[in-house]
PDB file of C-alpha atoms in Angstrom:
ATOM      1  CA  ALA A   1       2.066 186.588 -67.864  1.00 79.00           C
ATOM      2  CA  GLN A   2       0.787 183.122 -68.545  1.00 88.00           C
ATOM      3  CA  LYS A   3      -1.155 182.388 -71.658  1.00 93.00           C
ATOM      4  CA  VAL A   4      -2.436 179.412 -73.613  1.00 96.00           C
ATOM      5  CA  THR A   5      -3.288 179.734 -77.279  1.00 97.00           C
ATOM      6  CA  GLN A   6      -5.380 177.283 -79.239  1.00 97.00           C
ATOM      7  CA  ALA A   7      -5.369 178.839 -82.669  1.00 94.00           C
ATOM      8  CA  GLN A   8      -7.882 176.413 -84.152  1.00 96.00           C
ATOM      9  CA  THR A   9     -11.342 177.551 -83.153  1.00 95.00           C
ATOM     10  CA  GLU A  10     -13.174 174.794 -85.007  1.00 96.00           C
ATOM     11  CA  ILE A  11     -12.112 171.646 -86.825  1.00 97.00           C
ATOM     12  CA  SER A  12     -14.344 169.348 -88.798  1.00 97.00           C
ATOM     13  CA  VAL A  13     -13.191 166.004 -90.177  1.00 96.00           C
ATOM     14  CA  VAL A  14     -14.709 162.816 -91.465  1.00 97.00           C
ATOM     15  CA  GLU A  15     -14.720 159.774 -89.235  1.00 97.00           C
ATOM     16  CA  LYS A  16     -11.522 157.699 -89.279  1.00 97.00           C
ATOM     17  CA  GLU A  17      -9.357 160.636 -90.219  1.00 97.00           C
ATOM     18  CA  ASP A  18      -6.502 161.616 -87.937  1.00 97.00           C
ATOM     19  CA  VAL A  19      -6.694 165.079 -86.422  1.00 97.00           C
ATOM     20  CA  THR A  20      -4.225 167.195 -84.451  1.00 98.00           C
ATOM     21  CA  LEU A  21      -5.231 169.938 -82.054  1.00 98.00           C
ATOM     22  CA  ASP A  22      -2.588 172.580 -81.484  1.00 97.00           C
ATOM     23  CA  CYS A  23      -1.686 174.211 -78.188  1.00 98.00           C
ATOM     24  CA  VAL A  24       0.984 176.837 -77.579  1.00 98.00           C
ATOM     25  CA  TYR A  25       1.692 178.206 -74.126  1.00 97.00           C
ATOM     26  CA  GLU A  26       3.615 181.074 -72.557  1.00 95.00           C
ATOM     27  CA  THR A  27       5.037 181.169 -69.061  1.00 92.00           C
ATOM     28  CA  ARG A  28       8.146 182.409 -67.310  1.00 90.00           C
ATOM     29  CA  ASP A  29       7.877 179.673 -64.729  1.00 87.00           C
ATOM     30  CA  THR A  30      10.367 176.847 -65.036  1.00 87.00           C
ATOM     31  CA  THR A  31       8.061 174.391 -63.308  1.00 87.00           C
ATOM     32  CA  TYR A  32       4.576 173.981 -64.644  1.00 91.00           C
ATOM     33  CA  TYR A  33       2.041 171.463 -65.809  1.00 91.00           C
ATOM     34  CA  LEU A  34       0.140 171.103 -69.029  1.00 93.00           C
ATOM     35  CA  PHE A  35      -3.268 169.528 -69.382  1.00 94.00           C
ATOM     36  CA  TRP A  36      -5.843 168.555 -71.941  1.00 96.00           C
ATOM     37  CA  TYR A  37      -9.521 168.423 -71.050  1.00 95.00           C
ATOM     38  CA  LYS A  38     -12.476 167.308 -73.146  1.00 96.00           C
ATOM     39  CA  GLN A  39     -15.858 169.019 -72.862  1.00 94.00           C
ATOM     40  CA  PRO A  40     -18.607 166.951 -74.510  1.00 93.00           C
ATOM     41  CA  PRO A  41     -22.065 168.417 -75.143  1.00 88.00           C
ATOM     42  CA  SER A  42     -23.075 167.492 -71.596  1.00 85.00           C
ATOM     43  CA  GLY A  43     -20.770 170.282 -70.436  1.00 86.00           C
ATOM     44  CA  GLU A  44     -18.586 168.497 -67.931  1.00 88.00           C
ATOM     45  CA  LEU A  45     -14.839 168.935 -68.358  1.00 92.00           C
ATOM     46  CA  VAL A  46     -13.204 165.534 -68.551  1.00 93.00           C
ATOM     47  CA  PHE A  47      -9.543 165.227 -67.625  1.00 92.00           C
ATOM     48  CA  LEU A  48      -7.459 163.570 -70.361  1.00 94.00           C
ATOM     49  CA  ILE A  49      -3.804 164.057 -69.512  1.00 92.00           C
ATOM     50  CA  ARG A  50      -1.290 165.939 -67.390  1.00 90.00           C
ATOM     51  CA  ARG A  51       2.374 166.481 -68.234  1.00 90.00           C
ATOM     52  CA  ASN A  52       4.954 168.238 -66.128  1.00 88.00           C
ATOM     53  CA  SER A  53       7.600 170.551 -67.526  1.00 89.00           C
ATOM     54  CA  PHE A  54      10.409 168.126 -66.733  1.00 86.00           C
ATOM     55  CA  ASP A  55       9.035 165.314 -68.804  1.00 84.00           C
ATOM     56  CA  GLU A  56       9.073 165.813 -72.550  1.00 82.00           C
ATOM     57  CA  GLN A  57       8.359 162.221 -73.387  1.00 82.00           C
ATOM     58  CA  ASN A  58       5.469 161.875 -75.733  1.00 84.00           C
ATOM     59  CA  GLU A  59       2.564 159.809 -74.546  1.00 86.00           C
ATOM     60  CA  ILE A  60       0.125 157.523 -76.254  1.00 87.00           C
ATOM     61  CA  SER A  61      -3.124 156.266 -74.814  1.00 89.00           C
ATOM     62  CA  GLY A  62      -5.134 154.213 -77.255  1.00 93.00           C
ATOM     63  CA  ARG A  63      -6.093 156.482 -80.136  1.00 95.00           C
ATOM     64  CA  TYR A  64      -4.864 159.561 -78.300  1.00 95.00           C
ATOM     65  CA  SER A  65      -1.293 160.847 -78.354  1.00 94.00           C
ATOM     66  CA  TRP A  66       0.374 163.986 -77.088  1.00 94.00           C
ATOM     67  CA  ASN A  67       3.497 165.728 -78.343  1.00 94.00           C
ATOM     68  CA  PHE A  68       5.187 168.027 -75.815  1.00 94.00           C
ATOM     69  CA  GLN A  69       8.003 170.217 -77.127  1.00 93.00           C
ATOM     70  CA  LYS A  70       9.488 172.768 -74.751  1.00 92.00           C
ATOM     71  CA  SER A  71      11.612 174.259 -77.529  1.00 92.00           C
ATOM     72  CA  THR A  72       8.478 175.493 -79.261  1.00 94.00           C
ATOM     73  CA  SER A  73       6.298 175.753 -76.121  1.00 95.00           C
ATOM     74  CA  SER A  74       3.783 173.431 -77.664  1.00 96.00           C
ATOM     75  CA  PHE A  75       1.670 170.581 -76.369  1.00 96.00           C
ATOM     76  CA  ASN A  76      -0.261 169.164 -79.295  1.00 96.00           C
ATOM     77  CA  PHE A  77      -2.922 166.478 -79.143  1.00 96.00           C
ATOM     78  CA  THR A  78      -3.556 163.953 -81.906  1.00 97.00           C
ATOM     79  CA  ILE A  79      -6.553 161.690 -82.268  1.00 97.00           C
ATOM     80  CA  THR A  80      -5.943 158.770 -84.598  1.00 96.00           C
ATOM     81  CA  ALA A  81      -8.792 157.154 -86.500  1.00 97.00           C
ATOM     82  CA  SER A  82     -11.299 159.644 -85.137  1.00 97.00           C
ATOM     83  CA  GLN A  83     -14.796 158.583 -84.118  1.00 97.00           C
ATOM     84  CA  VAL A  84     -18.064 160.478 -83.844  1.00 96.00           C
ATOM     85  CA  VAL A  85     -17.854 160.171 -80.041  1.00 95.00           C
ATOM     86  CA  ASP A  86     -14.709 162.274 -80.136  1.00 96.00           C
ATOM     87  CA  SER A  87     -16.812 165.286 -81.063  1.00 97.00           C
ATOM     88  CA  ALA A  88     -16.403 167.835 -78.265  1.00 97.00           C
ATOM     89  CA  VAL A  89     -14.636 171.015 -77.310  1.00 96.00           C
ATOM     90  CA  TYR A  90     -11.057 170.349 -76.268  1.00 97.00           C
ATOM     91  CA  PHE A  91      -9.205 172.633 -73.904  1.00 96.00           C
ATOM     92  CA  CYS A  92      -5.502 172.894 -73.317  1.00 97.00           C
ATOM     93  CA  ALA A  93      -4.518 174.314 -69.920  1.00 95.00           C
ATOM     94  CA  LEU A  94      -1.432 175.476 -68.070  1.00 93.00           C
ATOM     95  CA  GLY A  95      -1.094 174.749 -64.365  1.00 89.00           C
ATOM     96  CA  LEU A  96       1.054 177.086 -62.303  1.00 77.00           C
ATOM     97  CA  ILE A  97       2.625 176.274 -58.978  1.00 68.00           C
ATOM     98  CA  GLN A  98       2.346 179.561 -57.127  1.00 59.00           C
ATOM     99  CA  GLY A  99       0.647 178.516 -53.944  1.00 51.00           C
ATOM    100  CA  ALA A 100      -2.455 177.532 -55.873  1.00 53.00           C
ATOM    101  CA  GLN A 101      -3.027 175.182 -58.688  1.00 71.00           C
ATOM    102  CA  LYS A 102      -5.199 177.451 -60.745  1.00 82.00           C
ATOM    103  CA  LEU A 103      -5.413 176.530 -64.375  1.00 89.00           C
ATOM    104  CA  VAL A 104      -5.043 178.932 -67.265  1.00 91.00           C
ATOM    105  CA  PHE A 105      -7.098 177.668 -70.175  1.00 94.00           C
ATOM    106  CA  GLY A 106      -6.908 178.179 -73.891  1.00 95.00           C
ATOM    107  CA  GLN A 107     -10.033 179.251 -75.747  1.00 95.00           C
ATOM    108  CA  GLY A 108     -10.794 175.689 -76.784  1.00 95.00           C
ATOM    109  CA  THR A 109     -11.092 173.912 -80.117  1.00 97.00           C
ATOM    110  CA  ARG A 110     -14.476 172.618 -81.192  1.00 96.00           C
ATOM    111  CA  LEU A 111     -13.932 169.288 -82.921  1.00 97.00           C
ATOM    112  CA  THR A 112     -16.684 167.798 -85.038  1.00 97.00           C
ATOM    113  CA  ILE A 113     -16.335 164.284 -86.389  1.00 97.00           C
ATOM    114  CA  ASN A 114     -18.763 163.629 -89.207  1.00 96.00           C
ATOM    115  CA  PRO A 115     -19.925 160.096 -89.999  1.00 94.00           C
TER     116      PRO A 115
ATOM    117  CA  GLY B   1     -17.266 156.806 -56.830  1.00 55.00           C
ATOM    118  CA  ALA B   2     -19.330 159.947 -57.175  1.00 81.00           C
ATOM    119  CA  GLY B   3     -17.856 162.864 -59.029  1.00 91.00           C
ATOM    120  CA  VAL B   4     -18.119 166.571 -58.321  1.00 95.00           C
ATOM    121  CA  SER B   5     -21.741 167.636 -58.143  1.00 95.00           C
ATOM    122  CA  GLN B   6     -23.161 171.094 -58.584  1.00 96.00           C
ATOM    123  CA  SER B   7     -26.586 172.577 -58.024  1.00 96.00           C
ATOM    124  CA  PRO B   8     -28.690 173.913 -59.484  1.00 97.00           C
ATOM    125  CA  SER B   9     -27.810 172.759 -62.976  1.00 95.00           C
ATOM    126  CA  ASN B  10     -29.594 175.786 -64.410  1.00 96.00           C
ATOM    127  CA  LYS B  11     -30.576 179.085 -62.829  1.00 97.00           C
ATOM    128  CA  VAL B  12     -32.502 181.961 -64.351  1.00 97.00           C
ATOM    129  CA  THR B  13     -32.684 185.140 -62.304  1.00 97.00           C
ATOM    130  CA  GLU B  14     -33.568 188.766 -62.691  1.00 97.00           C
ATOM    131  CA  LYS B  15     -30.983 191.482 -62.720  1.00 97.00           C
ATOM    132  CA  GLY B  16     -30.316 192.731 -59.208  1.00 97.00           C
ATOM    133  CA  LYS B  17     -31.207 189.512 -57.421  1.00 97.00           C
ATOM    134  CA  ASP B  18     -28.734 187.455 -55.395  1.00 98.00           C
ATOM    135  CA  VAL B  19     -27.911 183.861 -56.343  1.00 98.00           C
ATOM    136  CA  GLU B  20     -26.175 181.003 -54.580  1.00 98.00           C
ATOM    137  CA  LEU B  21     -24.425 178.211 -56.436  1.00 98.00           C
ATOM    138  CA  ARG B  22     -23.435 175.040 -54.659  1.00 97.00           C
ATOM    139  CA  CYS B  23     -20.558 172.639 -55.195  1.00 97.00           C
ATOM    140  CA  ASP B  24     -20.092 169.259 -53.581  1.00 96.00           C
ATOM    141  CA  PRO B  25     -16.551 167.995 -54.232  1.00 95.00           C
ATOM    142  CA  ILE B  26     -15.388 164.433 -54.561  1.00 94.00           C
ATOM    143  CA  SER B  27     -15.200 162.837 -51.128  1.00 91.00           C
ATOM    144  CA  GLY B  28     -11.718 163.197 -49.675  1.00 89.00           C
ATOM    145  CA  HIS B  29     -10.672 166.030 -51.968  1.00 91.00           C
ATOM    146  CA  THR B  30      -9.277 168.867 -49.889  1.00 90.00           C
ATOM    147  CA  ALA B  31      -8.804 171.447 -52.637  1.00 91.00           C
ATOM    148  CA  LEU B  32     -11.758 173.083 -54.366  1.00 93.00           C
ATOM    149  CA  TYR B  33     -11.834 175.554 -57.255  1.00 94.00           C
ATOM    150  CA  TRP B  34     -14.403 177.748 -58.936  1.00 95.00           C
ATOM    151  CA  TYR B  35     -14.147 178.755 -62.580  1.00 95.00           C
ATOM    152  CA  ARG B  36     -16.420 180.680 -64.884  1.00 96.00           C
ATOM    153  CA  GLN B  37     -16.987 179.844 -68.531  1.00 95.00           C
ATOM    154  CA  SER B  38     -18.479 182.571 -70.664  1.00 91.00           C
ATOM    155  CA  LEU B  39     -18.627 183.200 -74.390  1.00 81.00           C
ATOM    156  CA  GLY B  40     -16.493 186.280 -74.343  1.00 71.00           C
ATOM    157  CA  GLN B  41     -13.930 185.312 -71.725  1.00 75.00           C
ATOM    158  CA  GLY B  42     -13.518 181.571 -72.054  1.00 84.00           C
ATOM    159  CA  LEU B  43     -12.656 179.657 -68.883  1.00 91.00           C
ATOM    160  CA  GLU B  44     -11.516 181.900 -66.025  1.00 92.00           C
ATOM    161  CA  PHE B  45     -10.285 181.001 -62.573  1.00 91.00           C
ATOM    162  CA  LEU B  46     -12.305 182.597 -59.769  1.00 94.00           C
ATOM    163  CA  ILE B  47     -11.196 181.245 -56.390  1.00 93.00           C
ATOM    164  CA  TYR B  48      -9.399 178.347 -54.759  1.00 90.00           C
ATOM    165  CA  PHE B  49      -9.967 176.702 -51.370  1.00 91.00           C
ATOM    166  CA  GLN B  50      -7.585 174.538 -49.412  1.00 88.00           C
ATOM    167  CA  GLY B  51      -9.728 173.121 -46.672  1.00 88.00           C
ATOM    168  CA  ASN B  52     -11.969 175.964 -45.525  1.00 90.00           C
ATOM    169  CA  SER B  53      -9.558 178.768 -46.280  1.00 89.00           C
ATOM    170  CA  ALA B  54      -9.222 180.610 -49.567  1.00 88.00           C
ATOM    171  CA  PRO B  55      -5.568 181.493 -50.171  1.00 81.00           C
ATOM    172  CA  ASP B  56      -6.275 182.697 -53.684  1.00 80.00           C
ATOM    173  CA  LYS B  57      -9.276 184.904 -54.428  1.00 83.00           C
ATOM    174  CA  SER B  58      -7.528 186.713 -57.229  1.00 82.00           C
ATOM    175  CA  GLY B  59     -10.012 185.757 -59.888  1.00 90.00           C
ATOM    176  CA  LEU B  60     -13.178 187.088 -58.294  1.00 93.00           C
ATOM    177  CA  PRO B  61     -14.335 189.770 -60.749  1.00 92.00           C
ATOM    178  CA  SER B  62     -15.889 192.151 -58.234  1.00 93.00           C
ATOM    179  CA  ASP B  63     -16.926 192.482 -54.604  1.00 94.00           C
ATOM    180  CA  ARG B  64     -20.367 191.217 -55.598  1.00 97.00           C
ATOM    181  CA  PHE B  65     -18.803 187.760 -55.768  1.00 97.00           C
ATOM    182  CA  SER B  66     -17.988 185.780 -52.645  1.00 96.00           C
ATOM    183  CA  ALA B  67     -17.479 182.161 -51.759  1.00 96.00           C
ATOM    184  CA  GLU B  68     -17.247 180.089 -48.660  1.00 95.00           C
ATOM    185  CA  ARG B  69     -16.525 176.514 -47.781  1.00 95.00           C
ATOM    186  CA  THR B  70     -17.553 174.828 -44.585  1.00 88.00           C
ATOM    187  CA  GLY B  71     -16.477 171.556 -43.064  1.00 87.00           C
ATOM    188  CA  GLY B  72     -13.832 171.168 -45.739  1.00 83.00           C
ATOM    189  CA  SER B  73     -16.486 169.942 -48.116  1.00 92.00           C
ATOM    190  CA  VAL B  74     -19.379 171.833 -49.693  1.00 96.00           C
ATOM    191  CA  SER B  75     -18.739 175.267 -51.139  1.00 97.00           C
ATOM    192  CA  THR B  76     -21.156 178.041 -52.019  1.00 97.00           C
ATOM    193  CA  LEU B  77     -20.472 180.767 -54.551  1.00 97.00           C
ATOM    194  CA  THR B  78     -22.689 183.797 -54.002  1.00 98.00           C
ATOM    195  CA  ILE B  79     -23.280 186.543 -56.514  1.00 98.00           C
ATOM    196  CA  GLN B  80     -25.022 189.604 -55.138  1.00 98.00           C
ATOM    197  CA  ARG B  81     -27.002 192.089 -57.202  1.00 97.00           C
ATOM    198  CA  THR B  82     -26.534 190.035 -60.354  1.00 97.00           C
ATOM    199  CA  GLN B  83     -25.805 191.753 -63.646  1.00 97.00           C
ATOM    200  CA  GLN B  84     -26.389 190.484 -67.158  1.00 95.00           C
ATOM    201  CA  GLU B  85     -22.639 190.086 -67.669  1.00 94.00           C
ATOM    202  CA  ASP B  86     -22.659 187.504 -64.853  1.00 96.00           C
ATOM    203  CA  SER B  87     -24.452 185.097 -67.202  1.00 96.00           C
ATOM    204  CA  ALA B  88     -22.117 182.161 -67.685  1.00 96.00           C
ATOM    205  CA  VAL B  89     -21.513 178.558 -66.723  1.00 96.00           C
ATOM    206  CA  TYR B  90     -19.939 178.305 -63.277  1.00 97.00           C
ATOM    207  CA  LEU B  91     -17.728 175.268 -62.943  1.00 96.00           C
ATOM    208  CA  CYS B  92     -16.431 173.722 -59.775  1.00 96.00           C
ATOM    209  CA  ALA B  93     -13.459 171.387 -59.539  1.00 95.00           C
ATOM    210  CA  SER B  94     -11.740 169.490 -56.762  1.00 94.00           C
ATOM    211  CA  SER B  95      -8.443 167.727 -56.273  1.00 91.00           C
ATOM    212  CA  LEU B  96      -6.644 165.527 -53.793  1.00 87.00           C
ATOM    213  CA  GLU B  97      -4.156 167.094 -51.408  1.00 79.00           C
ATOM    214  CA  THR B  98      -1.573 164.606 -52.669  1.00 80.00           C
ATOM    215  CA  ASP B  99      -2.315 165.370 -56.314  1.00 79.00           C
ATOM    216  CA  GLN B 100      -3.450 168.963 -56.430  1.00 76.00           C
ATOM    217  CA  GLU B 101      -2.281 169.360 -59.972  1.00 78.00           C
ATOM    218  CA  THR B 102      -5.108 167.255 -61.336  1.00 86.00           C
ATOM    219  CA  GLN B 103      -8.508 168.885 -61.050  1.00 90.00           C
ATOM    220  CA  TYR B 104     -11.752 167.037 -61.607  1.00 93.00           C
ATOM    221  CA  PHE B 105     -14.655 169.135 -62.758  1.00 93.00           C
ATOM    222  CA  GLY B 106     -18.372 169.064 -62.088  1.00 94.00           C
ATOM    223  CA  PRO B 107     -21.095 169.557 -64.703  1.00 93.00           C
ATOM    224  CA  GLY B 108     -21.451 173.246 -63.961  1.00 95.00           C
ATOM    225  CA  THR B 109     -24.322 175.609 -63.186  1.00 96.00           C
ATOM    226  CA  ARG B 110     -25.640 177.551 -66.137  1.00 96.00           C
ATOM    227  CA  LEU B 111     -26.640 181.019 -64.909  1.00 97.00           C
ATOM    228  CA  LEU B 112     -28.775 183.343 -66.974  1.00 97.00           C
ATOM    229  CA  VAL B 113     -29.415 186.851 -65.709  1.00 97.00           C
ATOM    230  CA  LEU B 114     -32.317 188.561 -67.447  1.00 96.00           C
TER     231      LEU B 114
END
Protein backbone atom coordinates (compact mmCIF):
# COMPACT_ATOMS: atom_id res chain seq x y z
CA ALA A 1 0.00 0.00 0.00
CA GLN A 2 1.08 3.55 -0.59
CA LYS A 3 1.02 6.04 2.20
CA VAL A 4 2.26 9.53 2.97
CA THR A 5 2.68 10.70 6.54
CA GLN A 6 3.02 14.29 7.62
CA ALA A 7 3.38 13.94 11.35
CA GLN A 8 3.21 17.66 12.06
CA THR A 9 -0.42 18.70 12.05
CA GLU A 10 0.25 22.35 12.88
CA ILE A 11 3.37 24.49 13.15
CA SER A 12 3.52 28.06 14.32
CA VAL A 13 6.66 30.19 14.10
CA VAL A 14 7.61 33.82 14.21
CA GLU A 15 8.45 35.58 10.97
CA LYS A 16 12.05 35.17 9.78
CA GLU A 17 12.50 31.86 11.52
CA ASP A 18 13.42 28.82 9.47
CA VAL A 19 10.92 25.97 9.49
CA THR A 20 11.04 22.39 8.21
CA LEU A 21 7.99 20.38 7.25
CA ASP A 22 8.45 16.63 7.44
CA CYS A 23 7.16 14.07 4.97
CA VAL A 24 7.64 10.30 5.11
CA TYR A 25 6.28 8.02 2.42
CA GLU A 26 5.72 4.30 1.89
CA THR A 27 5.59 2.52 -1.44
CA ARG A 28 6.75 -0.75 -2.94
CA ASP A 29 7.11 0.85 -6.33
CA THR A 30 10.65 1.51 -7.49
CA THR A 31 9.57 4.36 -9.74
CA TYR A 32 7.54 7.14 -8.24
CA TYR A 33 7.30 10.87 -7.85
CA LEU A 34 7.11 13.08 -4.82
CA PHE A 35 5.42 16.45 -4.69
CA TRP A 36 4.80 19.38 -2.42
CA TYR A 37 1.71 21.53 -2.80
CA LYS A 38 0.72 24.69 -0.96
CA GLN A 39 -2.91 25.43 -0.11
CA PRO A 40 -3.38 29.07 0.93
CA PRO A 41 -6.63 30.25 2.53
CA SER A 42 -8.13 30.72 -0.94
CA GLY A 43 -8.22 26.93 -1.18
CA GLU A 44 -6.43 26.32 -4.45
CA LEU A 45 -3.60 23.78 -4.37
CA VAL A 46 -0.47 25.37 -5.75
CA PHE A 47 2.22 23.12 -7.18
CA LEU A 48 5.65 23.73 -5.62
CA ILE A 49 7.94 20.91 -6.67
CA ARG A 50 8.18 17.44 -8.17
CA ARG A 51 11.02 14.98 -7.66
CA ASN A 52 11.38 11.56 -9.21
CA SER A 53 12.68 8.53 -7.37
CA PHE A 54 15.88 8.43 -9.41
CA ASP A 55 17.01 11.88 -8.46
CA GLU A 56 18.05 12.38 -4.86
CA GLN A 57 19.68 15.71 -5.43
CA ASN A 58 18.42 18.32 -3.06
CA GLU A 59 16.86 21.37 -4.59
CA ILE A 60 16.75 25.00 -3.63
CA SER A 61 14.41 27.60 -5.02
CA GLY A 62 14.77 30.97 -3.35
CA ARG A 63 13.80 30.55 0.29
CA TYR A 64 12.50 27.04 -0.32
CA SER A 65 14.61 23.89 -0.22
CA TRP A 66 13.81 20.20 -0.34
CA ASN A 67 15.74 17.27 1.09
CA PHE A 68 14.97 13.90 -0.52
CA GLN A 69 16.44 10.83 1.18
CA LYS A 70 15.43 7.44 -0.16
CA SER A 71 17.24 5.67 2.68
CA THR A 72 14.74 7.09 5.15
CA SER A 73 11.84 7.49 2.67
CA SER A 74 11.64 11.15 3.48
CA PHE A 75 11.07 14.28 1.45
CA ASN A 76 11.32 17.24 3.80
CA PHE A 77 10.63 20.86 2.94
CA THR A 78 12.41 23.80 4.53
CA ILE A 79 11.41 27.44 4.35
CA THR A 80 14.22 29.81 5.23
CA ALA A 81 13.51 33.23 6.69
CA SER A 82 9.78 32.58 6.76
CA GLN A 83 7.28 35.29 5.86
CA VAL A 84 3.65 35.82 6.78
CA VAL A 85 2.68 35.01 3.17
CA ASP A 86 4.04 31.52 3.69
CA SER A 87 1.12 30.78 6.00
CA ALA A 88 -0.86 27.94 4.41
CA VAL A 89 -1.50 24.24 4.57
CA TYR A 90 1.28 22.28 2.90
CA PHE A 91 0.70 18.86 1.42
CA CYS A 92 3.24 16.24 0.51
CA ALA A 93 2.09 13.76 -2.14
CA LEU A 94 3.24 10.54 -3.76
CA GLY A 95 2.63 9.99 -7.46
CA LEU A 96 2.36 6.42 -8.69
CA ILE A 97 2.88 5.26 -12.23
CA GLN A 98 0.29 2.53 -12.58
CA GLY A 99 -1.56 3.60 -15.67
CA ALA A 100 -2.79 6.71 -13.91
CA GLN A 101 -1.03 9.50 -12.20
CA LYS A 102 -3.22 9.63 -9.16
CA LEU A 103 -1.67 11.32 -6.19
CA VAL A 104 -1.67 9.98 -2.66
CA PHE A 105 -1.60 12.89 -0.25
CA GLY A 106 -0.46 13.28 3.30
CA GLN A 107 -2.82 14.85 5.82
CA GLY A 108 -1.17 18.24 5.45
CA THR A 109 0.67 20.55 7.81
CA ARG A 110 -0.90 23.87 8.71
CA LEU A 111 1.87 26.44 8.90
CA THR A 112 1.25 29.76 10.59
CA ILE A 113 3.84 32.51 10.38
CA ASN A 114 3.26 35.17 12.99
CA PRO A 115 4.50 38.73 12.47
CA GLY B 1 -2.99 31.62 -19.34
CA ALA B 2 -6.14 30.62 -17.52
CA GLY B 3 -5.91 27.96 -14.86
CA VAL B 4 -8.32 25.18 -14.01
CA SER B 5 -11.75 26.57 -13.28
CA GLN B 6 -14.54 24.96 -11.33
CA SER B 7 -18.18 25.82 -10.81
CA PRO B 8 -20.02 26.47 -8.69
CA SER B 9 -17.54 27.63 -6.08
CA ASN B 10 -20.04 26.80 -3.35
CA LYS B 11 -23.09 24.55 -3.35
CA VAL B 12 -25.59 23.95 -0.58
CA THR B 13 -28.11 21.19 -1.16
CA GLU B 14 -30.59 19.10 0.74
CA LYS B 15 -30.01 15.48 1.51
CA GLY B 16 -31.35 13.29 -1.28
CA LYS B 17 -30.95 15.83 -4.06
CA ASP B 18 -28.63 15.36 -7.04
CA VAL B 19 -25.76 17.78 -7.70
CA GLU B 20 -23.50 18.43 -10.66
CA LEU B 21 -20.02 19.88 -10.30
CA ARG B 22 -18.18 21.23 -13.30
CA CYS B 23 -14.49 21.38 -14.13
CA ASP B 24 -12.89 23.24 -17.00
CA PRO B 25 -9.25 22.16 -17.36
CA ILE B 26 -6.34 24.20 -18.62
CA SER B 27 -6.52 24.45 -22.40
CA GLY B 28 -4.50 21.69 -24.03
CA HIS B 29 -4.41 19.47 -20.95
CA THR B 30 -5.54 15.98 -21.90
CA ALA B 31 -5.60 14.41 -18.44
CA LEU B 32 -8.17 15.42 -15.84
CA TYR B 33 -8.56 14.31 -12.23
CA TRP B 34 -11.14 14.65 -9.50
CA TYR B 35 -10.24 14.61 -5.82
CA ARG B 36 -12.24 15.12 -2.67
CA GLN B 37 -11.00 16.97 0.38
CA SER B 38 -12.87 16.35 3.60
CA LEU B 39 -12.05 16.86 7.25
CA GLY B 40 -12.04 13.23 8.15
CA GLN B 41 -10.43 11.75 5.06
CA GLY B 42 -8.02 14.38 3.83
CA LEU B 43 -7.41 14.52 0.07
CA GLU B 44 -8.69 11.45 -1.78
CA PHE B 45 -8.43 10.54 -5.44
CA LEU B 46 -11.80 9.92 -7.09
CA ILE B 47 -11.37 9.44 -10.84
CA TYR B 48 -9.00 10.11 -13.71
CA PHE B 49 -9.72 10.89 -17.37
CA GLN B 50 -7.39 10.57 -20.31
CA GLY B 51 -9.24 12.30 -23.08
CA ASN B 52 -12.88 11.28 -22.71
CA SER B 53 -12.23 7.87 -21.23
CA ALA B 54 -11.83 7.07 -17.55
CA PRO B 55 -9.25 4.30 -17.12
CA ASP B 56 -9.24 4.67 -13.36
CA LYS B 57 -12.49 5.04 -11.43
CA SER B 58 -11.14 3.28 -8.39
CA GLY B 59 -11.66 6.16 -6.03
CA LEU B 60 -15.36 6.74 -6.54
CA PRO B 61 -16.85 6.03 -3.10
CA SER B 62 -20.17 4.60 -4.25
CA ASP B 63 -22.39 4.12 -7.28
CA ARG B 64 -24.05 7.43 -6.44
CA PHE B 65 -20.95 9.10 -7.85
CA SER B 66 -20.33 9.33 -11.58
CA ALA B 67 -18.32 11.52 -13.88
CA GLU B 68 -18.09 12.19 -17.55
CA ARG B 69 -15.94 14.21 -19.86
CA THR B 70 -16.93 15.35 -23.30
CA GLY B 71 -14.88 16.77 -26.12
CA GLY B 72 -11.71 16.07 -24.18
CA SER B 73 -12.31 19.20 -22.16
CA VAL B 74 -15.02 19.94 -19.61
CA SER B 75 -15.85 17.32 -17.02
CA THR B 76 -18.90 16.94 -14.81
CA LEU B 77 -18.95 15.08 -11.51
CA THR B 78 -22.47 14.04 -10.53
CA ILE B 79 -23.52 12.95 -7.08
CA GLN B 80 -26.97 11.40 -6.90
CA ARG B 81 -29.12 11.25 -3.78
CA THR B 82 -26.59 13.26 -1.79
CA GLN B 83 -25.82 12.31 1.79
CA GLN B 84 -24.40 14.46 4.56
CA GLU B 85 -21.11 12.57 4.38
CA ASP B 86 -20.71 13.84 0.80
CA SER B 87 -20.03 17.31 2.22
CA ALA B 88 -16.50 18.19 1.19
CA VAL B 89 -14.44 20.29 -1.19
CA TYR B 90 -14.26 18.69 -4.62
CA LEU B 91 -11.05 19.52 -6.41
CA CYS B 92 -10.30 19.12 -10.07
CA ALA B 93 -6.83 18.98 -11.59
CA SER B 94 -5.44 18.68 -15.09
CA SER B 95 -2.11 17.85 -16.66
CA LEU B 96 -0.39 17.80 -20.01
CA GLU B 97 -0.10 14.52 -21.88
CA THR B 98 3.65 15.09 -22.05
CA ASP B 99 3.91 15.85 -18.34
CA GLN B 100 1.16 13.88 -16.66
CA GLU B 101 3.07 13.71 -13.44
CA THR B 102 2.45 17.36 -12.67
CA GLN B 103 -1.15 18.17 -11.85
CA TYR B 104 -2.50 21.69 -11.65
CA PHE B 105 -5.47 22.18 -9.40
CA GLY B 106 -8.55 24.36 -9.56
CA PRO B 107 -10.04 26.30 -6.64
CA GLY B 108 -12.52 23.58 -5.81
CA THR B 109 -16.27 23.39 -5.21
CA ARG B 110 -17.32 23.45 -1.59
CA LEU B 111 -20.35 21.17 -1.20
CA LEU B 112 -22.53 21.24 1.87
CA VAL B 113 -25.32 18.70 2.19
CA LEU B 114 -27.89 19.63 4.82
